[in-house]
Coordinates of C-alpha atoms in Angstrom, one line a residue:
M1 CA -0.2 14.3 -22.7
Q2 CA 1.6 10.9 -22.6
D3 CA 4.9 12.4 -23.3
I4 CA 4.6 15.0 -20.5
V5 CA 3.8 12.0 -18.1
N6 CA 6.6 9.8 -19.7
E7 CA 9.1 12.8 -19.1
L8 CA 7.9 13.2 -15.3
N9 CA 8.2 9.7 -14.5
G10 CA 11.8 9.8 -15.9
L11 CA 12.7 12.4 -13.5
I12 CA 10.8 11.1 -10.6
W13 CA 11.9 7.4 -10.8
S14 CA 15.4 8.0 -11.7
P15 CA 18.0 5.3 -10.1
A16 CA 18.4 7.7 -7.3
L17 CA 14.9 6.7 -6.0
I18 CA 15.4 3.0 -6.7
Y19 CA 18.6 2.9 -4.7
L20 CA 16.9 4.9 -2.1
C21 CA 14.3 2.4 -1.8
L22 CA 16.3 -0.7 -1.3
G23 CA 19.0 1.3 0.6
A24 CA 16.3 2.6 3.3
G25 CA 14.9 -0.8 3.5
L26 CA 18.6 -2.2 4.1
F27 CA 19.4 0.3 6.5
Y28 CA 16.8 -0.3 8.7
S29 CA 16.9 -4.0 8.4
V30 CA 20.1 -3.8 10.0
L31 CA 19.3 -1.2 12.4
T32 CA 16.3 -3.4 13.8
R33 CA 18.6 -6.4 13.4
F34 CA 16.0 -7.9 11.1
V35 CA 12.8 -7.5 12.8
Q36 CA 11.1 -8.8 9.7
V37 CA 12.4 -12.4 10.6
R38 CA 13.1 -12.2 14.2
H39 CA 9.5 -11.2 15.1
F40 CA 7.7 -13.2 12.5
G41 CA 5.8 -15.6 15.3
E42 CA 4.7 -12.1 17.1
M43 CA 3.5 -10.9 14.1
W44 CA 0.8 -13.7 13.7
R45 CA -0.2 -13.8 17.4
L46 CA -0.9 -10.0 17.2
L47 CA -3.1 -10.4 13.8
L48 CA -5.1 -12.8 15.4
S49 CA -5.5 -11.2 18.9
G50 CA -6.4 -7.4 18.3
T51 CA -9.9 -5.6 19.3
S52 CA -11.4 -2.5 17.8
S53 CA -13.0 0.4 19.5
D54 CA -15.3 3.1 19.3
K55 CA -12.3 5.0 18.3
G56 CA -10.0 2.5 16.4
I57 CA -10.4 -0.5 14.1
S58 CA -8.6 -3.8 15.3
S59 CA -5.1 -5.0 14.0
F60 CA -6.4 -7.0 11.7
Q61 CA -8.9 -4.6 10.1
A62 CA -6.2 -2.0 9.8
L63 CA -4.2 -4.9 8.2
A64 CA -6.9 -5.6 5.7
V65 CA -7.3 -2.0 4.9
S66 CA -3.6 -1.7 4.2
L67 CA -3.6 -4.6 2.3
S68 CA -6.7 -3.4 0.1
G69 CA -4.1 -0.8 -0.5
R70 CA -1.2 -3.0 -1.1
V71 CA -3.3 -6.1 -2.7
G72 CA -4.5 -4.9 -6.2
T73 CA -3.3 -4.1 -9.9
G74 CA 0.0 -4.4 -9.0
N75 CA 0.2 -7.8 -8.0
I76 CA -1.7 -9.0 -11.4
A77 CA -0.6 -6.4 -14.1
G78 CA 2.4 -4.9 -12.0
V79 CA 4.0 -8.1 -12.1
A80 CA 3.2 -8.7 -15.7
A81 CA 4.7 -5.5 -16.4
A82 CA 7.8 -6.0 -14.6
I83 CA 8.4 -9.2 -16.4
G84 CA 7.5 -7.8 -19.7
F85 CA 9.8 -4.6 -19.3
G86 CA 12.6 -6.1 -17.3
G87 CA 12.7 -9.7 -17.9
P88 CA 11.9 -12.5 -15.4
G89 CA 15.0 -11.5 -13.3
A90 CA 12.5 -8.4 -12.2
V91 CA 10.6 -10.8 -9.9
F92 CA 13.9 -11.1 -7.7
W93 CA 14.1 -7.5 -7.4
M94 CA 10.5 -7.5 -6.5
W95 CA 11.0 -10.2 -3.8
M96 CA 14.0 -8.1 -2.5
V97 CA 12.1 -4.7 -1.9
A98 CA 9.6 -6.7 -0.1
F99 CA 12.1 -8.4 2.2
L100 CA 14.0 -5.0 3.1
G101 CA 10.8 -3.2 2.6
A102 CA 9.0 -4.8 5.7
A103 CA 11.4 -3.0 7.9
T104 CA 10.5 0.1 6.2
A105 CA 7.2 -0.9 6.6
Y106 CA 7.5 -1.3 10.3
I107 CA 9.3 1.9 11.1
E108 CA 7.1 4.0 9.1
S109 CA 3.8 2.2 10.5
T110 CA 5.1 2.4 14.2
L111 CA 5.6 6.0 13.8
A112 CA 2.1 6.4 12.7
Q113 CA 0.7 5.3 15.7
I114 CA 3.2 7.1 18.2
Y115 CA 2.1 10.3 16.6
K116 CA -1.4 9.5 15.9
E117 CA -4.2 11.8 17.0
E118 CA -7.9 11.8 18.0
D119 CA -10.3 13.4 15.4
E120 CA -14.0 13.7 15.4
G121 CA -14.2 10.0 17.1
Q122 CA -11.4 8.1 15.3
Y123 CA -7.8 7.8 15.3
R124 CA -5.8 9.6 12.5
G125 CA -2.3 9.4 11.3
G126 CA 0.3 9.2 8.8
P127 CA 3.3 10.7 7.5
A128 CA 2.0 14.4 7.5
Y129 CA 1.5 13.6 11.2
Y130 CA 4.8 12.2 12.0
F131 CA 6.5 15.1 9.9
E132 CA 5.1 17.5 11.8
K133 CA 5.5 16.2 15.1
A134 CA 9.0 14.1 14.8
M135 CA 10.8 16.4 12.7
G136 CA 9.1 19.6 13.4
Q137 CA 8.7 20.7 10.1
K138 CA 5.1 21.5 9.0
W139 CA 6.1 23.1 5.9
Y140 CA 7.3 19.3 4.7
A141 CA 4.1 17.5 6.1
W142 CA 2.0 19.9 4.1
I143 CA 4.1 19.3 0.9
F144 CA 3.4 15.4 1.7
A145 CA -0.5 15.8 2.4
I146 CA -0.7 17.7 -0.8
S147 CA 1.0 15.3 -2.9
T148 CA -0.6 12.5 -1.4
I149 CA -4.3 13.8 -2.0
I150 CA -3.2 14.6 -5.4
A151 CA -1.8 11.0 -5.8
C152 CA -4.4 8.8 -4.4
G153 CA -7.4 11.2 -5.0
L154 CA -6.7 11.8 -8.8
F155 CA -3.5 10.0 -10.1
L156 CA -3.8 6.5 -8.5
P157 CA -7.4 5.4 -8.9
G158 CA -7.6 5.4 -12.4
V159 CA -4.6 2.6 -12.8
Q160 CA -7.1 0.3 -10.9
S161 CA -10.3 1.3 -12.5
N162 CA -8.2 1.0 -16.0
N163 CA -7.2 -2.5 -15.2
I164 CA -10.8 -3.5 -14.2
G165 CA -12.2 -2.2 -17.6
S166 CA -9.6 -3.8 -19.6
A167 CA -10.2 -7.2 -17.9
V168 CA -14.0 -7.1 -18.3
E169 CA -13.0 -6.4 -22.0
T170 CA -11.0 -9.2 -22.5
A171 CA -13.3 -11.8 -20.7
F172 CA -16.4 -10.8 -22.2
G173 CA -15.6 -8.7 -25.3
A174 CA -15.8 -5.4 -26.1
G175 CA -19.4 -4.7 -27.3
S176 CA -20.2 -1.7 -29.4
I177 CA -18.0 1.2 -29.5
I178 CA -19.4 4.3 -28.2
N179 CA -18.2 7.9 -29.7
T180 CA -18.2 10.2 -27.0
S181 CA -17.5 14.1 -27.0
F182 CA -15.0 14.0 -24.0
F183 CA -13.7 10.4 -24.0
G184 CA -13.5 9.8 -27.7
E185 CA -14.2 6.5 -28.8
V186 CA -14.9 4.0 -26.0
S187 CA -16.1 0.4 -25.5
F188 CA -19.2 -0.7 -24.3
A189 CA -17.5 -3.2 -21.8
K190 CA -15.4 -0.3 -20.4
L191 CA -18.2 2.3 -20.0
V192 CA -20.3 0.0 -18.2
S193 CA -17.5 -1.3 -15.7
G194 CA -16.5 2.5 -15.1
V195 CA -20.3 3.2 -14.0
V196 CA -20.8 0.0 -11.9
V197 CA -17.4 0.9 -10.0
V198 CA -17.9 4.3 -9.4
L199 CA -21.7 3.8 -8.2
I200 CA -20.5 1.0 -5.8
L201 CA -17.3 3.3 -4.7
G202 CA -19.9 6.3 -4.0
F203 CA -21.9 4.1 -1.8
I204 CA -19.3 3.0 0.2
I205 CA -17.2 6.0 0.9
F206 CA -20.0 8.0 1.8
G207 CA -20.4 5.5 4.8
G208 CA -16.9 6.7 6.3
V209 CA -14.2 4.5 7.4
R210 CA -15.8 1.9 9.5
R211 CA -17.7 0.7 6.3
I212 CA -14.7 0.8 4.4
A213 CA -13.0 -1.4 6.8
K214 CA -16.0 -3.9 7.3
F215 CA -16.0 -4.3 3.6
T216 CA -12.1 -4.9 3.4
E217 CA -11.8 -7.3 6.4
I218 CA -14.2 -9.5 4.5
V219 CA -13.4 -8.9 0.5
V220 CA -9.7 -8.7 0.8
P221 CA -8.5 -12.2 2.5
F222 CA -11.1 -13.9 0.5
M223 CA -10.0 -12.8 -2.8
A224 CA -6.2 -13.3 -1.9
L225 CA -6.9 -16.9 -0.9
A226 CA -9.0 -17.6 -3.9
Y227 CA -6.4 -15.9 -6.3
I228 CA -3.4 -17.6 -4.4
I229 CA -5.5 -21.3 -4.6
I230 CA -5.8 -20.8 -8.2
A231 CA -2.2 -20.0 -8.6
C232 CA -1.0 -23.1 -6.8
V233 CA -3.4 -25.4 -8.7
I234 CA -1.8 -24.3 -12.0
V235 CA 1.8 -24.6 -10.2
A236 CA 1.0 -27.9 -9.0
L237 CA 0.0 -28.9 -12.9
N238 CA 3.2 -27.9 -14.0
I239 CA 5.3 -28.6 -10.6
D240 CA 8.1 -30.2 -13.2
Q241 CA 8.6 -26.7 -14.6
L242 CA 9.0 -24.8 -11.2
P243 CA 12.6 -25.3 -10.4
S244 CA 13.6 -24.1 -13.9
V245 CA 11.4 -21.0 -13.6
I246 CA 12.8 -20.2 -10.1
S247 CA 16.5 -20.6 -11.4
M248 CA 15.5 -18.5 -14.4
I249 CA 14.5 -15.8 -12.1
V250 CA 17.6 -16.0 -9.6
G251 CA 19.8 -16.2 -12.6
D252 CA 18.2 -13.5 -14.8
A253 CA 18.1 -11.3 -11.8
F254 CA 22.2 -10.9 -12.2
S255 CA 23.1 -11.8 -15.8
P256 CA 19.4 -10.0 -17.0
M257 CA 18.1 -10.6 -20.6
A258 CA 16.7 -6.8 -20.8
G259 CA 19.7 -5.6 -18.9
F260 CA 20.7 -4.9 -15.2
G261 CA 19.2 -1.3 -15.1
A262 CA 16.2 -2.6 -16.6
A263 CA 15.6 -5.6 -14.3
I264 CA 16.1 -3.8 -10.8
G265 CA 14.4 -0.9 -12.2
W266 CA 11.3 -2.4 -13.2
G267 CA 11.4 -4.9 -10.1
V268 CA 11.9 -2.0 -7.7
K269 CA 8.9 0.5 -9.6
R270 CA 6.5 -2.5 -9.7
G271 CA 7.6 -4.0 -6.3
V272 CA 7.1 -0.4 -4.5
Y273 CA 4.1 -0.1 -6.1
S274 CA 2.4 -3.3 -5.3
N275 CA 3.6 -3.4 -1.4
E276 CA 4.0 0.5 -0.9
A277 CA 6.6 0.0 1.6
G278 CA 8.2 3.2 2.2
Q279 CA 5.9 4.8 -0.1
G280 CA 3.8 6.2 2.8
S281 CA 0.3 4.9 2.1
G282 CA 0.5 2.0 4.8
P283 CA 0.9 4.3 7.8
H284 CA -2.4 6.2 7.4
A285 CA -4.5 2.6 8.0
A286 CA -1.7 1.4 11.0
A287 CA -2.5 4.9 12.8
A288 CA -6.4 3.7 12.8
A289 CA -5.6 0.6 14.9
E290 CA -6.4 0.0 18.6
V291 CA -3.1 -1.3 19.7
Q292 CA -1.9 -1.5 23.2
H293 CA 1.7 -0.6 22.1
P294 CA 2.9 1.3 19.0
A295 CA 5.3 -1.5 17.7
Q296 CA 2.6 -4.0 17.6
Q297 CA 0.9 -2.4 14.7
G298 CA 4.4 -1.9 13.2
L299 CA 5.2 -5.7 13.1
V300 CA 1.3 -6.5 11.8
Q301 CA 2.1 -4.0 8.8
S302 CA 5.4 -5.5 8.3
F303 CA 3.7 -9.0 7.8
S304 CA 1.5 -7.6 5.3
I305 CA 4.5 -6.9 2.8
Y306 CA 5.0 -10.8 2.9
I307 CA 1.3 -11.4 2.1
D308 CA 1.7 -9.0 -0.9
T309 CA 4.6 -9.6 -2.4
L310 CA 5.9 -12.7 -1.4
F311 CA 2.5 -14.3 -1.8
V312 CA 0.2 -12.7 -4.3
C313 CA 3.1 -11.5 -6.5
S314 CA 4.9 -14.4 -6.8
A315 CA 1.5 -16.4 -7.1
T316 CA 1.3 -14.6 -10.7
A317 CA 4.9 -14.5 -11.7
F318 CA 5.1 -18.4 -11.3
M319 CA 1.6 -18.6 -13.6
I320 CA 3.1 -16.3 -16.4
L321 CA 6.3 -18.0 -16.3
I322 CA 5.4 -21.6 -16.0
T323 CA 2.9 -21.3 -18.9
G324 CA 5.1 -18.8 -20.9
A325 CA 2.3 -16.4 -21.3
Y326 CA 4.7 -13.2 -21.8
N327 CA 7.0 -11.4 -24.1
V328 CA 9.9 -9.5 -22.9
H329 CA 10.2 -6.0 -24.8
G330 CA 13.6 -4.9 -26.1
A331 CA 15.3 -1.5 -25.9
A332 CA 14.3 -0.6 -29.2
E333 CA 10.5 0.1 -29.7
G334 CA 8.6 -2.8 -31.2
T335 CA 11.8 -4.9 -30.5
F336 CA 11.3 -8.1 -28.4
L337 CA 13.9 -10.0 -26.3
V338 CA 11.4 -13.1 -25.7
Q339 CA 8.3 -13.3 -27.7
N340 CA 5.9 -16.0 -26.5
V341 CA 2.3 -14.4 -27.6
A342 CA 1.3 -12.1 -30.1
S343 CA 3.3 -8.8 -30.2
E344 CA 0.1 -6.4 -29.5
I345 CA -0.6 -7.6 -26.0
A346 CA 0.2 -5.0 -23.7
A347 CA 2.8 -5.8 -21.3
N348 CA 1.0 -3.5 -18.6
G349 CA -2.4 -5.0 -18.4
P350 CA -3.9 -8.1 -17.0
V351 CA -3.9 -10.2 -20.3
F352 CA -0.6 -11.9 -19.6
T353 CA -1.9 -13.1 -16.3
Q354 CA -5.6 -14.1 -17.9
M355 CA -3.8 -15.9 -20.6
A356 CA -1.5 -17.5 -17.9
I357 CA -4.7 -19.2 -16.4
E358 CA -6.2 -19.6 -19.5
S359 CA -4.0 -22.0 -20.9
T360 CA -4.2 -24.4 -18.0
L361 CA -7.6 -24.0 -17.1
P362 CA -9.6 -23.5 -20.4
G363 CA -12.6 -20.9 -19.8
V364 CA -11.6 -20.1 -16.4
G365 CA -8.9 -17.6 -17.1
K366 CA -10.3 -14.7 -18.4
P367 CA -13.3 -14.5 -16.1
F368 CA -11.6 -15.1 -13.3
I369 CA -9.0 -12.6 -13.7
A370 CA -11.7 -9.9 -14.1
F371 CA -13.6 -11.2 -10.9
A372 CA -10.5 -11.0 -9.3
L373 CA -9.4 -7.7 -10.7
F374 CA -12.3 -5.8 -9.9
F375 CA -12.2 -7.0 -5.9
F376 CA -8.4 -6.2 -5.9
S377 CA -8.6 -2.8 -7.4
F378 CA -11.9 -1.6 -6.1
T379 CA -10.6 -2.4 -2.6
T380 CA -7.6 -0.6 -3.4
I381 CA -9.5 2.6 -4.6
L382 CA -11.3 2.3 -1.3
A383 CA -7.9 2.4 0.4
Y384 CA -6.7 5.7 -1.7
Y385 CA -9.9 7.2 -0.7
Y386 CA -9.2 6.7 3.1
I387 CA -5.6 7.9 2.4
A388 CA -6.7 11.1 0.7
E389 CA -9.2 11.4 3.4
T390 CA -6.9 11.3 6.3
N391 CA -4.4 13.8 4.6
V392 CA -7.4 16.4 4.1
A393 CA -8.6 15.8 7.8
Y394 CA -4.5 16.8 8.4
I395 CA -4.9 19.9 6.5
K396 CA -8.3 20.7 7.8
R397 CA -6.7 21.1 11.4
T398 CA -5.1 24.5 10.2
V399 CA -7.4 25.7 7.3
N400 CA -11.0 24.2 7.4
I401 CA -12.7 24.8 4.3
P402 CA -16.3 23.6 4.3
G403 CA -16.9 20.9 1.7
M404 CA -13.5 19.7 1.2
V405 CA -14.2 15.8 1.9
F406 CA -17.2 16.0 -0.3
V407 CA -15.0 17.7 -3.0
L408 CA -12.6 14.9 -2.4
K409 CA -15.3 12.1 -2.9
V410 CA -16.4 13.5 -5.9
A411 CA -12.8 13.9 -7.5
I412 CA -12.1 10.4 -6.7
M413 CA -15.2 9.1 -8.6
A414 CA -14.4 11.3 -11.4
S415 CA -10.8 9.9 -11.4
T416 CA -12.0 6.2 -10.9
F417 CA -14.4 6.6 -14.2
Y418 CA -12.0 8.4 -16.3
G419 CA -9.3 5.7 -15.8
A420 CA -12.0 3.1 -16.6
V421 CA -12.3 4.3 -20.3
K422 CA -8.8 5.8 -21.0
T423 CA -5.6 4.0 -22.4
A424 CA -3.4 1.8 -19.8
D425 CA -0.3 3.6 -20.7
L426 CA -1.4 7.0 -19.3
A427 CA -3.2 5.5 -16.3
W428 CA 0.1 3.7 -15.3
G429 CA 2.1 6.8 -16.1
M430 CA 0.1 9.1 -14.0
G431 CA 0.1 6.1 -11.1
D432 CA 3.8 6.2 -11.3
I433 CA 4.1 9.5 -10.8
G434 CA 2.0 9.7 -7.7
V435 CA 3.7 6.7 -6.1
G436 CA 7.2 8.1 -6.8
L437 CA 6.4 11.4 -5.2
M438 CA 5.1 9.7 -1.9
A439 CA 8.2 7.5 -1.8
W440 CA 10.5 10.3 -2.1
L441 CA 9.1 12.4 0.2
N442 CA 8.1 9.7 2.8
I443 CA 11.7 7.8 2.6
V444 CA 13.9 11.0 3.1
G445 CA 11.3 12.0 5.9
I446 CA 11.9 8.9 8.2
V447 CA 15.6 8.6 7.5
V448 CA 15.9 12.4 9.0
I449 CA 13.6 11.4 11.8
F450 CA 15.9 8.4 12.7
F451 CA 18.9 11.1 12.8
M452 CA 16.6 13.4 15.1
A453 CA 15.1 10.9 17.7
K454 CA 15.1 7.1 16.6
P455 CA 11.3 7.0 18.0
A456 CA 10.5 3.6 16.2
L457 CA 13.6 1.9 17.3
R458 CA 13.1 3.1 20.9
A459 CA 9.5 1.5 20.8
L460 CA 10.9 -1.7 19.7
R461 CA 13.4 -1.8 22.3
D462 CA 10.6 -1.2 24.7
Y463 CA 8.3 -3.6 23.5
E464 CA 11.2 -6.3 23.4
E465 CA 12.0 -5.5 27.0
Q466 CA 8.6 -5.8 28.0
Q467 CA 8.2 -9.3 26.1
K468 CA 11.0 -10.6 28.0
K469 CA 9.3 -9.9 31.1
G470 CA 6.5 -12.0 30.0
V471 CA 3.7 -9.0 30.4
T472 CA 0.2 -9.7 29.4
E473 CA -0.8 -6.0 29.1
Y474 CA 1.8 -3.6 27.1
T475 CA 2.3 -0.3 28.1
F476 CA 3.9 2.7 26.2
D477 CA 5.2 5.7 28.0
P478 CA 6.8 8.1 25.5
E479 CA 8.2 10.8 28.3
K480 CA 10.0 7.9 29.7
L481 CA 11.7 6.9 26.3
G482 CA 12.5 10.5 25.7
I483 CA 9.8 10.5 22.6
E484 CA 8.2 14.1 22.6
N485 CA 5.1 15.4 20.9
A486 CA 2.9 11.9 21.2
E487 CA 0.0 13.6 22.9
Y488 CA -2.2 10.6 22.5
W489 CA 0.0 8.2 24.2
N490 CA 1.3 10.6 26.9
K491 CA -2.6 11.4 27.6
K492 CA -3.1 7.6 27.8
A493 CA -0.1 6.6 29.9
A494 CA -1.2 9.5 32.6
T495 CA -4.6 8.0 32.6
E496 CA -3.3 4.4 33.0
A497 CA -0.9 5.8 36.1
R498 CA -3.8 7.5 37.4
A499 CA -5.9 4.4 37.6
K500 CA -3.3 2.2 38.9
A501 CA -3.1 4.9 41.8
G502 CA -6.7 4.6 42.2
Q503 CA -7.0 8.4 41.1
A504 CA -10.0 10.0 39.7
E505 CA -9.7 11.9 36.3
P506 CA -8.5 15.5 36.9
A507 CA -11.4 17.7 36.6
K508 CA -11.8 20.5 34.0
A509 CA -10.7 23.7 34.9
R510 CA -13.8 26.2 35.0
K511 CA -13.4 29.5 33.1
P512 CA -13.6 32.6 34.9
G513 CA -16.9 33.8 35.7
V514 CA -18.5 30.2 35.2
A515 CA -20.3 29.0 38.2

């Protein structure tokens, strides 16, 4: 199984995808005139000013849901893996993919808002919706929807739960080893963590999207802040080493100890896994937000990339590099370019980060990372469920098979438990396949949409023109901008126009023969 997964990863994560991720970010950064820099202040304003409605969640809640998908195992174990296999220079390329990816995040999230729909009393949207409406290619939308259901429902949850189990095992001990007929030998710690995570997961996902949003808007800011505070304490206690660490990251980015291909490859791969810019997962939460103008949520989602990579991932990287709690693997199996810790410690798990904190704050590192990973990873699994459910809802518009959502809930719970007790290599390998498939489909799709209609850029220009006029209530009329198939916003614009003219809502036409 592991060999098959490795082969697929080699095909999906070829240099073509790595440079496509960076190229798309640069492409949209230039076209938007670096929207991620120009509108930084507006991002803050929008983040704090949004409100929710009966149909949609607030901008902050949408940010929290998308951050719950972005801030997860990739920020703790993923950064460790990038350093372990790509060297310190991989961190620089994580920064680059975040900076450029913030523009990609604006584009895909604005598209999600433009082409969102109302479905059973709530907003739905995402790549499948904008591929159908902006590209006019329903077959491509279906391929993305099915790939995303498989990736987020089966492949990706196991990565998160696996690292929860590993962190608990490292922090509190493995306990007794239990021999099972299906999973083989499993430590008691991993078995218990798998059961606990699945039970809590079931309670929340059976409560619907609003319960997910309420849970994440409380947990995500708290856990991210606590994690960054711990990182700042460790950096402050070793502040004299910070300049040399930054110099090492930048220097190794262009003269990498692990080779240029390894540094940029692992940096981009783990950067995309962590911040999800271009992957197509963030737009699902963006579409659910209640906003006055689609560009507003695009800006908020762009800001989430900064939080994820430039804050949380950098915190992990600085802790690991300052304390020297890492190895760098060589090209040949079993060899090391740098070896500071025991060779049997896996680079693709949370142990480097636990050791970094433990070396400075004895007795804190292992349990703190176990708890942090639980919340980081658990909220990410919730985000995966929401993304998969949205794509099931998209498919149900055409083929409505009873029980589809229930089957998804059972599948994601089973995948979560399976990942908690299996090996890290298999879990990460399957997760990388899921991320890679979504990234290929989404980035190619949004580039095609640009050449067809440029809807996200038109929305940005419209928003900036209204900004210059100093309006307090923003409006969005897709027909005036030459944007087709944006039914929700067309209906809203028509309603607002009638309200301004003092006209009543038109009565629904009666069916023939009905009194």
